[in-house]
Amino acid sequence: MIATGFTGAWLDRADPVRGDPALLDAALADPRARLMRLENGDPAVDATGAIAWTSLADLEGTPIFLGLDAEQRPYFAETRAGDAAGPARSGALMRMLDAMPPGDAAIFGTVRSVTGWHARNGFCANCGAATAIIRGGWARACPSCGTEHYPRVDPVVIMLAEFEGRALVGRQAAWPAGRYSALVGFVEPGESLEEAVAREVFEEAGVRVSDVRYLASQPWPFPGQLMLAAIGAAESDALTIDAKEIEDAFWVTKADVRAALAGEADAKFLPPPPYAIARTLLEEWAK
Amino acid sequence: MIATGFTGAWLDRADPVRGDPALLDAALADPRARLMRLENGDPAVDATGAIAWTSLADLEGTPIFLGLDAEQRPYFAETRAGDAAGPARSGALMRMLDAMPPGDAAIFGTVRSVTGWHARNGFCANCGAATAIIRGGWARACPSCGTEHYPRVDPVVIMLAEFEGRALVGRQAAWPAGRYSALVGFVEPGESLEEAVAREVFEEAGVRVSDVRYLASQPWPFPGQLMLAAIGAAESDALTIDAKEIEDAFWVTKADVRAALAGEADAKFLPPPPYAIARTLLEEWAK
């Protein structure tokens, strides 16, 4: 399997603990228990760039049970008023992620997604009442209508259209100057991953693709997507850009992509960062 | 690509129409416009088993714009009080789906997912206020805090563990007697598709898998999942069943699966129905 960003967490999520109040209480009472705290969505890190865990003595909010390590030591995060609710990332966080061990980044990503979901979901979508955290931080229950709510994961397709040895890259207006990447879009109700790839490439660039091949996946914690990377065969290289979706798109050769990934001075574009599956997708395609 | 159930819709979703009130009004005023109505979550069908479309004269609720056919004819569904909110399926619907043309089933699935989502999401999860339908039925907006909400699609992994030429099938207690299928579970925040496969097979059956290979996907409209089918290599065939998750599981050979798919009298299990990707997964594995 292809290694992707935000994967490789070194904790067993230990789902049975979440649903068992006695096991949860025992984990919270374990003197070895560790806590991750976020400030404005960013974790504290130590001198090596790894997560700087603290103890439950620092717990201020509601605990979220993250799992157990190989020695059965329990790990927690917490939800607090003022948690980052949205996808915005600080510049400091992006530099942290460049240096963070992959397994730590995966656990941070989980925490960022779950705490952001709690921050955006304090009320019952079914009846409007305020909800309460249950299952060790992995769900919310409505005291009024009884509905249980689980953290949302949005499947997103991210893809290269391929035509005669070239691949299509595009950019959004909000991105850093020169950055180009794979096209991207949310999977909608009633379509497969493969159908979503074909729909999005046509909507954004006017290119029909078929023979969609899945490549790899990664979780994306800003705020909570499952990125599904694929390559599709284009019928033509004629482009019709939808300016509401992307600012520009163009076809690149494998040599173009290799130059961009190597950071060469005369590269045709700046590639996505190392922890983004778009970069993995470009790397695999250009091999 | 592998054909799966609930795919192959013959409508262009025409996303720009959703966000443009003038285009939406023109579609609603088109005398050729077609309407799909559900009763208790079931569609009306004609003598051939195809969707029996009606006209917008029958519209009672709020229209949902489904898209345009090759002649640019607009198609709609509607949300009404009393729409089926949950995953329950009638026996009549299951018989309908066996006979329905695949492209019609895909459009029905989209409608069932979107109408069910509206039925469960009348209030803002961020602030508790009642929300209103926008974007031609494809989103809801909160008049109080301004948050926009989009129909939820839950990614779900469905998988076979494979060991020395045999595959693992399991059953849930609520299923029809004799039915066995692939194991299944929701993808959680902070994990990849491949990690979710490994976690779920271990949680449910105590089997460690690696080398997870994606096979195919399908939307599942009860109530709104994206099913991601995969095969993983098991390290062992020793089972530790989690009785909270599954009632039973056992290893089957390709001959066992072929006998089950063929409906042979002495088959070891009853397979999933034709429109379920679990069946596609078994068919592909047993080839």
Coordinates of C-alpha atoms in Angstrom, one line a residue:
Chain A
M1 CA 0.0 0.0 0.0
I2 CA 1.1 3.6 -0.6
A3 CA 2.0 5.6 2.5
T4 CA -0.1 8.8 2.7
G5 CA -0.2 11.8 5.0
F6 CA -2.1 11.7 8.3
T7 CA -2.0 7.9 8.4
G8 CA 0.0 5.5 10.6
A9 CA -1.4 6.4 14.0
W10 CA 0.3 4.2 16.7
L11 CA -2.8 4.0 18.9
D12 CA -5.4 1.2 19.0
R13 CA -8.7 3.0 19.0
A14 CA -10.1 0.4 21.4
D15 CA -13.7 0.9 20.5
P16 CA -15.1 -1.3 23.3
V17 CA -13.7 1.2 25.9
R18 CA -15.7 4.1 24.4
G19 CA -19.0 2.4 25.1
D20 CA -18.2 1.0 28.5
P21 CA -18.4 3.6 31.4
A22 CA -16.4 1.4 33.7
L23 CA -13.5 1.0 31.2
L24 CA -13.6 4.7 30.4
D25 CA -13.4 5.6 34.1
A26 CA -10.5 3.2 34.6
A27 CA -8.7 4.8 31.7
L28 CA -9.3 8.3 33.1
A29 CA -8.0 7.1 36.5
D30 CA -4.9 5.6 35.0
P31 CA -1.9 7.6 36.3
R32 CA 0.0 6.9 33.1
A33 CA -2.8 8.6 30.9
R34 CA -1.7 11.2 28.4
L35 CA -3.5 14.3 27.1
M36 CA -3.2 16.2 23.9
R37 CA -4.2 19.8 24.1
L38 CA -4.8 22.1 21.1
E39 CA -4.6 25.9 21.1
N40 CA -6.5 27.5 18.2
G41 CA -6.3 24.1 16.6
D42 CA -2.5 23.7 16.9
P43 CA -0.9 21.0 19.1
A44 CA 2.1 21.6 21.4
V45 CA 5.2 19.9 20.1
D46 CA 8.6 19.1 21.6
A47 CA 12.1 19.9 20.3
T48 CA 12.0 16.9 17.9
G49 CA 8.7 18.1 16.4
A50 CA 6.7 15.3 18.0
I51 CA 3.4 15.8 19.9
A52 CA 4.2 17.1 23.5
W53 CA 1.7 15.1 25.5
T54 CA 0.7 16.3 29.0
S55 CA -1.1 14.6 31.9
L56 CA -4.8 14.6 32.7
A57 CA -4.1 17.0 35.5
D58 CA -4.3 19.6 32.7
L59 CA -7.7 18.5 31.5
E60 CA -10.1 21.5 31.3
G61 CA -12.8 20.3 29.0
T62 CA -14.6 17.1 28.2
P63 CA -12.3 14.2 27.5
I64 CA -12.1 12.3 24.2
F65 CA -10.7 8.8 24.5
L66 CA -8.2 8.3 21.7
G67 CA -7.1 4.8 22.4
L68 CA -4.4 2.6 23.9
D69 CA -0.7 2.2 23.1
A70 CA 1.2 -1.1 23.0
E71 CA 1.6 -0.9 26.9
Q72 CA -2.2 -0.3 27.3
R73 CA -1.5 3.3 28.3
P74 CA -4.7 5.4 27.6
Y75 CA -4.5 8.6 25.5
F76 CA -7.0 11.4 25.5
A77 CA -7.8 14.8 23.9
E78 CA -10.5 17.2 25.1
T79 CA -13.2 19.5 23.7
R80 CA -13.3 23.0 25.1
A81 CA -15.3 26.2 24.4
G82 CA -13.3 28.1 21.7
D83 CA -12.0 25.0 19.9
A84 CA -11.2 25.6 16.2
A85 CA -14.4 24.8 14.4
G86 CA -13.4 25.3 10.8
P87 CA -10.7 24.3 8.3
A88 CA -8.4 27.3 8.7
R89 CA -4.8 26.4 9.4
S90 CA -2.2 28.6 10.9
G91 CA 1.2 29.0 9.2
A92 CA 2.8 27.7 12.4
L93 CA 0.7 24.5 12.0
M94 CA 1.8 23.9 8.4
R95 CA 5.4 24.2 9.4
M96 CA 4.8 21.8 12.3
L97 CA 3.2 19.2 10.0
D98 CA 6.3 19.3 7.7
A99 CA 8.4 18.2 10.7
M100 CA 6.0 16.0 12.7
P101 CA 6.5 12.2 12.8
P102 CA 3.7 10.7 10.5
G103 CA 2.1 8.7 13.3
D104 CA 1.9 11.8 15.5
A105 CA 0.4 13.8 12.6
A106 CA -2.3 11.0 12.2
I107 CA -3.3 11.3 15.9
F108 CA -3.3 15.1 15.7
G109 CA -5.5 14.9 12.6
T110 CA -8.0 12.7 14.4
V111 CA -8.2 15.1 17.3
R112 CA -8.5 18.1 15.1
S113 CA -11.4 16.5 13.1
V114 CA -13.2 15.3 16.2
T115 CA -12.8 18.5 18.2
G116 CA -13.9 20.6 15.2
W117 CA -16.9 18.4 14.7
H118 CA -18.0 18.9 18.4
A119 CA -17.4 22.7 18.0
R120 CA -19.8 22.8 15.0
N121 CA -22.4 20.3 16.3
G122 CA -23.6 21.3 19.7
F123 CA -27.3 21.0 18.7
C124 CA -29.5 18.2 17.3
A125 CA -30.1 18.5 13.6
N126 CA -33.3 16.5 14.0
C127 CA -35.0 18.7 16.7
G128 CA -32.8 21.7 17.6
A129 CA -32.1 20.8 21.2
A130 CA -28.7 21.1 22.8
T131 CA -26.8 17.7 22.7
A132 CA -24.4 16.1 25.1
I133 CA -21.2 14.1 24.5
I134 CA -21.3 10.3 24.9
R135 CA -19.2 7.3 24.1
G136 CA -15.9 8.8 25.3
G137 CA -16.1 11.8 23.0
W138 CA -17.1 9.8 19.8
A139 CA -20.8 10.8 19.6
R140 CA -23.4 13.2 20.9
A141 CA -26.9 12.3 22.1
C142 CA -30.0 14.4 22.1
P143 CA -31.8 14.4 25.4
S144 CA -35.0 15.6 23.7
C145 CA -35.6 13.3 20.7
G146 CA -33.0 10.6 21.5
T147 CA -31.1 10.9 18.2
E148 CA -27.4 9.9 18.4
H149 CA -25.0 11.9 16.2
Y150 CA -21.6 10.6 15.1
P151 CA -18.6 12.7 13.8
R152 CA -19.0 13.4 10.1
V153 CA -16.5 12.2 7.5
D154 CA -16.9 13.7 4.0
P155 CA -15.7 11.6 1.2
V156 CA -13.8 13.7 -1.4
V157 CA -12.4 12.6 -4.7
I158 CA -9.0 14.0 -5.8
M159 CA -7.9 13.1 -9.3
L160 CA -5.7 13.4 -12.3
A161 CA -7.2 13.2 -15.7
E162 CA -4.6 11.6 -18.1
F163 CA -4.3 12.2 -21.8
E164 CA -1.5 11.0 -24.1
G165 CA 1.1 10.9 -21.3
R166 CA 0.1 14.2 -19.8
A167 CA -1.9 14.9 -16.6
L168 CA -4.3 17.8 -15.8
V169 CA -3.4 20.0 -12.8
G170 CA -5.4 23.1 -11.7
R171 CA -5.3 25.8 -9.1
Q172 CA -7.8 27.6 -6.9
A173 CA -7.6 31.4 -6.6
A174 CA -7.0 31.3 -2.8
W175 CA -3.9 29.1 -3.1
P176 CA -0.3 30.4 -2.8
A177 CA 1.0 31.9 -6.1
G178 CA 2.2 29.2 -8.5
R179 CA 0.7 26.3 -6.6
Y180 CA -1.1 23.7 -8.9
S181 CA -2.5 20.4 -7.8
A182 CA -5.0 17.6 -8.6
L183 CA -8.6 18.5 -9.1
V184 CA -10.9 17.9 -6.1
G185 CA -14.6 17.6 -5.2
F186 CA -17.1 16.2 -2.7
V187 CA -18.8 12.9 -3.4
E188 CA -22.5 13.6 -3.5
P189 CA -25.4 11.3 -2.4
G190 CA -26.3 8.7 -5.0
E191 CA -22.9 8.5 -6.9
S192 CA -20.0 6.2 -6.7
L193 CA -16.4 7.3 -6.2
E194 CA -15.8 6.7 -9.9
E195 CA -18.9 8.7 -10.9
A196 CA -17.9 11.6 -8.7
V197 CA -14.4 11.7 -10.3
A198 CA -16.0 11.9 -13.8
R199 CA -18.6 14.5 -12.8
E200 CA -16.1 16.8 -11.0
V201 CA -13.5 16.7 -13.8
F202 CA -16.2 17.6 -16.3
E203 CA -17.7 20.3 -14.1
E204 CA -14.4 22.0 -13.4
A205 CA -12.5 21.5 -16.6
G206 CA -14.9 20.3 -19.3
V207 CA -13.0 17.0 -19.8
R208 CA -14.8 13.7 -20.0
V209 CA -13.0 10.8 -18.2
S210 CA -13.6 7.1 -18.0
D211 CA -11.7 4.1 -16.7
V212 CA -11.2 5.7 -13.3
R213 CA -8.5 3.8 -11.3
Y214 CA -8.4 4.2 -7.5
L215 CA -4.9 4.8 -6.1
A216 CA -4.8 5.6 -2.4
S217 CA -6.6 7.4 0.4
Q218 CA -5.9 9.7 3.4
P219 CA -7.9 11.4 6.1
W220 CA -7.7 15.2 5.8
P221 CA -8.4 17.0 9.1
F222 CA -9.4 20.5 7.8
P223 CA -12.1 19.9 8.9
G224 CA -12.8 16.2 8.3
Q225 CA -12.6 14.6 4.8
L226 CA -11.7 11.2 3.5
M227 CA -9.6 11.9 0.4
L228 CA -9.9 9.3 -2.3
A229 CA -7.2 9.6 -5.0
A230 CA -7.7 8.4 -8.5
I231 CA -6.6 8.6 -12.1
G232 CA -9.0 8.8 -15.0
A233 CA -8.5 8.5 -18.8
A234 CA -9.5 11.7 -20.6
E235 CA -11.2 11.6 -23.9
S236 CA -9.6 14.9 -25.1
D237 CA -7.3 17.6 -23.9
A238 CA -9.6 20.5 -24.7
L239 CA -10.4 22.5 -21.6
T240 CA -13.5 24.5 -20.6
I241 CA -12.6 26.0 -17.2
D242 CA -15.4 26.7 -14.7
A243 CA -14.0 29.9 -13.2
K244 CA -16.3 29.5 -10.1
E245 CA -14.4 26.3 -9.2
I246 CA -10.9 26.8 -10.4
E247 CA -8.8 29.7 -11.5
D248 CA -6.7 27.8 -14.1
A249 CA -5.7 24.4 -15.3
F250 CA -3.1 23.0 -17.7
W251 CA -1.6 19.7 -18.9
V252 CA 1.8 18.6 -17.6
T253 CA 4.2 15.9 -18.6
K254 CA 5.9 13.5 -16.2
A255 CA 9.1 15.5 -16.6
D256 CA 7.2 18.6 -15.6
V257 CA 5.9 16.9 -12.5
R258 CA 9.3 15.5 -11.5
A259 CA 10.8 19.0 -11.9
A260 CA 8.1 20.5 -9.7
L261 CA 8.4 17.8 -7.0
A262 CA 12.2 18.3 -7.0
G263 CA 11.7 22.0 -6.5
E264 CA 13.7 22.9 -9.6
A265 CA 14.0 26.7 -10.2
D266 CA 12.4 26.5 -13.7
A267 CA 9.6 24.1 -12.7
K268 CA 6.3 24.9 -14.3
F269 CA 4.4 24.9 -11.0
L270 CA 4.7 24.6 -7.2
P271 CA 3.5 21.2 -6.0
P272 CA 1.3 20.5 -3.0
P273 CA 2.9 19.9 0.4
P274 CA 4.3 16.5 1.5
Y275 CA 1.4 15.6 3.8
A276 CA -1.2 16.1 1.0
I277 CA -2.3 13.1 -1.0
A278 CA -2.3 15.3 -4.1
R279 CA 1.5 15.2 -3.8
T280 CA 1.4 11.4 -3.4
L281 CA -0.8 11.2 -6.5
L282 CA 1.6 13.3 -8.6
E283 CA 4.6 11.3 -7.3
E284 CA 2.9 7.9 -8.2
W285 CA 1.8 9.2 -11.6
A286 CA 5.2 10.6 -12.5
K287 CA 7.1 7.4 -11.6
Chain B
M1 CA -14.5 -0.4 -14.1
I2 CA -16.8 -2.8 -12.3
A3 CA -20.5 -2.1 -12.5
T4 CA -22.1 -1.8 -9.1
G5 CA -25.6 -1.2 -7.8
F6 CA -27.2 2.2 -7.6
T7 CA -24.8 3.6 -10.2
G8 CA -25.4 4.6 -13.8
A9 CA -27.8 7.5 -13.4
W10 CA -28.8 8.9 -16.8
L11 CA -29.2 12.5 -15.6
D12 CA -26.5 15.3 -15.7
R13 CA -26.7 16.8 -12.2
A14 CA -26.2 20.2 -13.8
D15 CA -24.7 21.8 -10.6
P16 CA -24.8 25.3 -12.0
V17 CA -28.6 25.2 -12.2
R18 CA -28.8 24.5 -8.4
G19 CA -27.1 27.8 -7.5
D20 CA -28.8 30.0 -10.1
P21 CA -32.4 31.0 -9.1
A22 CA -33.2 32.1 -12.7
L23 CA -32.1 28.7 -14.1
L24 CA -34.0 26.9 -11.4
D25 CA -37.2 28.9 -12.1
A26 CA -36.9 28.2 -15.8
A27 CA -36.5 24.4 -15.0
L28 CA -39.6 24.5 -12.8
A29 CA -41.6 26.3 -15.5
D30 CA -40.5 23.8 -18.2
P31 CA -43.7 22.0 -19.3
R32 CA -41.6 18.9 -20.0
A33 CA -40.4 18.7 -16.4
R34 CA -40.7 15.4 -14.6
L35 CA -41.3 14.6 -10.9
M36 CA -40.4 11.5 -8.8
R37 CA -42.6 11.0 -5.8
L38 CA -41.9 8.6 -2.9
E39 CA -44.5 7.1 -0.6
N40 CA -43.0 5.9 2.6
G41 CA -39.6 5.9 0.9
D42 CA -40.8 3.8 -2.1
P43 CA -41.1 5.1 -5.7
A44 CA -44.0 4.5 -8.0
V45 CA -43.0 2.1 -10.9
D46 CA -44.6 1.3 -14.2
A47 CA -45.3 -2.2 -15.6
T48 CA -41.7 -2.6 -16.8
G49 CA -40.4 -1.9 -13.3
A50 CA -39.0 1.5 -14.3
I51 CA -39.6 4.7 -12.3
A52 CA -43.1 6.1 -13.1
W53 CA -42.4 9.8 -13.4
T54 CA -45.2 12.3 -13.0
S55 CA -45.5 16.0 -13.8
L56 CA -44.9 19.0 -11.6
A57 CA -48.7 19.5 -11.3
D58 CA -48.4 16.8 -8.6
L59 CA -45.7 18.7 -6.6
E60 CA -46.8 19.1 -2.9
G61 CA -43.5 19.7 -1.1
T62 CA -40.3 21.6 -1.8
P63 CA -38.7 20.7 -5.1
I64 CA -35.3 19.0 -5.4
F65 CA -33.6 19.5 -8.7
L66 CA -32.2 16.2 -9.9
G67 CA -30.7 17.3 -13.2
L68 CA -31.2 17.3 -17.0
D69 CA -31.5 14.4 -19.5
A70 CA -29.9 14.4 -22.9
E71 CA -32.8 16.6 -24.3
Q72 CA -32.2 19.1 -21.5
R73 CA -35.5 18.1 -19.9
P74 CA -35.4 18.9 -16.1
Y75 CA -36.2 16.2 -13.4
F76 CA -37.2 16.9 -9.9
A77 CA -38.0 15.1 -6.6
E78 CA -39.6 16.8 -3.6
T79 CA -39.3 16.8 0.2
R80 CA -42.5 16.5 2.2
A81 CA -43.5 16.2 5.8
G82 CA -43.5 12.5 6.6
D83 CA -40.7 11.5 4.3
A84 CA -38.9 8.3 5.3
A85 CA -36.0 9.5 7.5
G86 CA -34.2 6.3 8.3
P87 CA -32.7 3.3 6.6
A88 CA -35.7 0.9 6.9
R89 CA -36.7 -0.7 3.6
S90 CA -40.1 -2.2 2.8
G91 CA -40.2 -5.7 1.3
A92 CA -42.0 -4.1 -1.7
L93 CA -39.0 -1.9 -2.3
M94 CA -36.6 -4.7 -2.2
R95 CA -38.6 -6.6 -4.8
M96 CA -38.8 -3.3 -6.9
L97 CA -35.0 -2.9 -6.8
D98 CA -34.5 -6.5 -8.1
A99 CA -36.5 -5.5 -11.3
M100 CA -35.6 -1.8 -11.7
P101 CA -33.3 -0.7 -14.6
P102 CA -29.9 0.2 -13.0
G103 CA -30.0 3.8 -14.1
D104 CA -33.4 4.3 -12.5
A105 CA -32.3 2.7 -9.3
A106 CA -29.4 5.1 -9.2
I107 CA -31.7 8.1 -9.5
F108 CA -34.1 6.6 -6.9
G109 CA -31.1 6.1 -4.5
T110 CA -30.1 9.7 -4.9
V111 CA -33.7 10.9 -4.1
R112 CA -34.0 8.5 -1.1
S113 CA -30.7 9.7 0.3
V114 CA -31.4 13.4 -0.1
T115 CA -35.0 13.3 1.1
G116 CA -34.0 11.3 4.1
W117 CA -31.3 13.7 4.9
H118 CA -33.8 16.6 4.8
A119 CA -36.2 14.7 7.0
R120 CA -33.4 14.2 9.7
N121 CA -31.8 17.7 9.4
G122 CA -34.4 20.4 9.8
F123 CA -32.4 22.2 12.4
C124 CA -28.9 23.8 12.5
A125 CA -26.4 21.6 14.3
N126 CA -24.3 24.7 15.0
C127 CA -27.0 26.8 16.8
G128 CA -30.3 24.9 17.0
A129 CA -32.4 27.2 14.7
A130 CA -34.7 25.8 12.1
T131 CA -33.1 25.8 8.7
A132 CA -34.4 26.4 5.2
I133 CA -33.8 24.5 1.9
I134 CA -31.5 26.3 -0.6
R135 CA -29.6 25.4 -3.8
G136 CA -32.5 23.6 -5.5
G137 CA -32.8 21.1 -2.6
W138 CA -29.1 20.3 -2.3
A139 CA -28.4 22.3 0.9
R140 CA -30.0 24.0 3.9
A141 CA -29.1 27.4 5.3
C142 CA -29.5 28.7 8.9
P143 CA -31.2 32.1 9.0
S144 CA -29.8 32.6 12.5
C145 CA -26.0 31.9 12.3
G146 CA -25.6 31.6 8.6
T147 CA -24.1 28.1 8.5
E148 CA -24.8 26.1 5.3
H149 CA -25.4 22.4 5.6
Y150 CA -24.9 19.9 2.8
P151 CA -26.3 16.3 2.6
R152 CA -24.1 13.9 4.5
V153 CA -22.4 10.9 2.8
D154 CA -20.9 8.4 5.2
P155 CA -17.9 6.5 3.8
V156 CA -18.2 2.8 4.8
V157 CA -15.7 0.0 4.1
I158 CA -16.9 -3.4 3.1
M159 CA -14.3 -6.1 2.8
L160 CA -13.2 -9.7 2.5
A161 CA -10.2 -10.9 4.5
E162 CA -8.4 -13.5 2.4
F163 CA -6.3 -16.4 3.8
E164 CA -4.8 -19.3 1.8
G165 CA -7.5 -19.1 -0.9
R166 CA -10.4 -18.6 1.4
A167 CA -12.4 -15.5 2.3
L168 CA -14.1 -14.5 5.5
V169 CA -17.9 -13.9 5.5
G170 CA -20.0 -12.9 8.5
R171 CA -23.6 -12.3 9.4
Q172 CA -25.5 -9.9 11.6
A173 CA -28.2 -11.2 13.8
A174 CA -30.9 -9.1 12.2
W175 CA -30.3 -10.5 8.7
P176 CA -32.5 -13.2 7.0
A177 CA -31.6 -16.7 8.1
G178 CA -28.6 -18.1 6.3
R179 CA -27.5 -14.8 4.8
Y180 CA -23.7 -14.2 5.0
S181 CA -21.8 -11.3 3.5
A182 CA -18.6 -9.2 3.6
L183 CA -17.7 -7.5 6.9
V184 CA -18.6 -3.8 7.0
G185 CA -17.9 -0.7 9.1
F186 CA -17.9 3.1 9.1
V187 CA -14.7 5.0 8.3
E188 CA -13.9 7.2 11.3
P189 CA -12.2 10.6 11.4
G190 CA -8.5 10.4 11.2
E191 CA -8.1 7.1 9.3
S192 CA -7.6 6.1 5.7
L193 CA -9.9 3.6 3.9
E194 CA -7.2 1.0 4.2
E195 CA -6.8 1.6 7.9
A196 CA -10.5 1.4 8.4
V197 CA -10.6 -2.0 6.7
A198 CA -7.8 -3.3 9.0
R199 CA -9.4 -1.9 12.1
E200 CA -12.9 -3.2 11.4
V201 CA -11.8 -6.8 10.5
F202 CA -9.8 -6.9 13.7
E203 CA -12.6 -5.5 15.8
E204 CA -15.3 -7.8 14.4
A205 CA -13.4 -11.0 13.8
G206 CA -10.0 -10.7 15.5
V207 CA -8.1 -11.1 12.2
R208 CA -5.2 -8.8 11.3
V209 CA -5.1 -7.8 7.6
S210 CA -2.6 -5.9 5.5
D211 CA -2.1 -5.2 1.8
V212 CA -5.6 -3.9 1.4
R213 CA -6.6 -3.6 -2.2
Y214 CA -9.5 -1.4 -3.3
L215 CA -12.0 -3.0 -5.7
A216 CA -15.0 -0.8 -6.4
S217 CA -17.6 1.5 -4.8
Q218 CA -21.3 2.2 -4.8
P219 CA -23.7 4.6 -3.1
W220 CA -26.0 3.0 -0.7
P221 CA -29.2 5.0 -0.1
F222 CA -30.3 3.5 3.3
P223 CA -29.8 6.2 4.4
G224 CA -26.7 7.6 2.7
Q225 CA -23.4 5.7 2.6
L226 CA -20.6 5.5 0.1
M227 CA -19.6 1.8 0.1
L228 CA -15.9 1.2 -0.6
A229 CA -15.2 -2.5 -1.3
A230 CA -11.8 -3.9 -0.7
I231 CA -9.9 -7.2 -0.1
G232 CA -7.2 -7.6 2.5
A233 CA -4.6 -10.3 3.2
A234 CA -5.1 -12.0 6.6
E235 CA -2.2 -13.0 8.8
S236 CA -4.1 -16.0 10.2
D237 CA -7.5 -17.8 10.0
A238 CA -8.1 -17.8 13.7
L239 CA -11.3 -16.0 14.6
T240 CA -12.3 -14.0 17.7
I241 CA -15.9 -12.9 17.0
D242 CA -17.2 -9.7 18.6
A243 CA -20.8 -10.7 19.3
K244 CA -21.9 -7.1 19.6
E245 CA -20.9 -6.5 16.0
I246 CA -21.6 -9.9 14.2
E247 CA -23.4 -13.1 15.1
D248 CA -21.1 -15.4 13.2
A249 CA -18.3 -15.6 10.6
F250 CA -16.5 -18.4 8.7
W251 CA -14.1 -18.9 5.9
V252 CA -15.3 -19.9 2.5
T253 CA -13.6 -21.2 -0.6
K254 CA -14.2 -19.8 -4.1
A255 CA -16.3 -23.0 -4.9
D256 CA -18.4 -22.2 -1.8
V257 CA -19.0 -18.7 -3.0
R258 CA -19.8 -19.8 -6.6
A259 CA -22.4 -22.3 -5.2
A260 CA -23.9 -19.6 -3.1
L261 CA -24.1 -17.1 -6.0
A262 CA -25.6 -19.8 -8.2
G263 CA -28.3 -20.4 -5.6
E264 CA -27.4 -24.1 -5.3
A265 CA -29.6 -26.1 -2.9
D266 CA -26.6 -27.3 -0.8
A267 CA -24.8 -23.9 -0.8
K268 CA -23.2 -23.0 2.5
F269 CA -24.8 -19.6 2.8
L270 CA -27.3 -17.2 1.1
P271 CA -25.5 -14.4 -0.6
P272 CA -26.4 -10.7 -0.5
P273 CA -28.8 -9.3 -3.1
P274 CA -27.8 -8.3 -6.6
Y275 CA -27.8 -4.5 -6.0
A276 CA -25.4 -4.8 -3.0
I277 CA -21.7 -4.3 -3.6
A278 CA -21.1 -7.1 -1.2
R279 CA -22.3 -9.4 -3.9
T280 CA -20.1 -7.7 -6.5
L281 CA -17.2 -8.2 -4.1
L282 CA -17.9 -11.9 -3.7
E283 CA -18.4 -12.3 -7.5
E284 CA -15.1 -10.6 -8.3
W285 CA -13.2 -12.5 -5.6
A286 CA -14.6 -15.9 -6.8
K287 CA -13.7 -15.4 -10.4

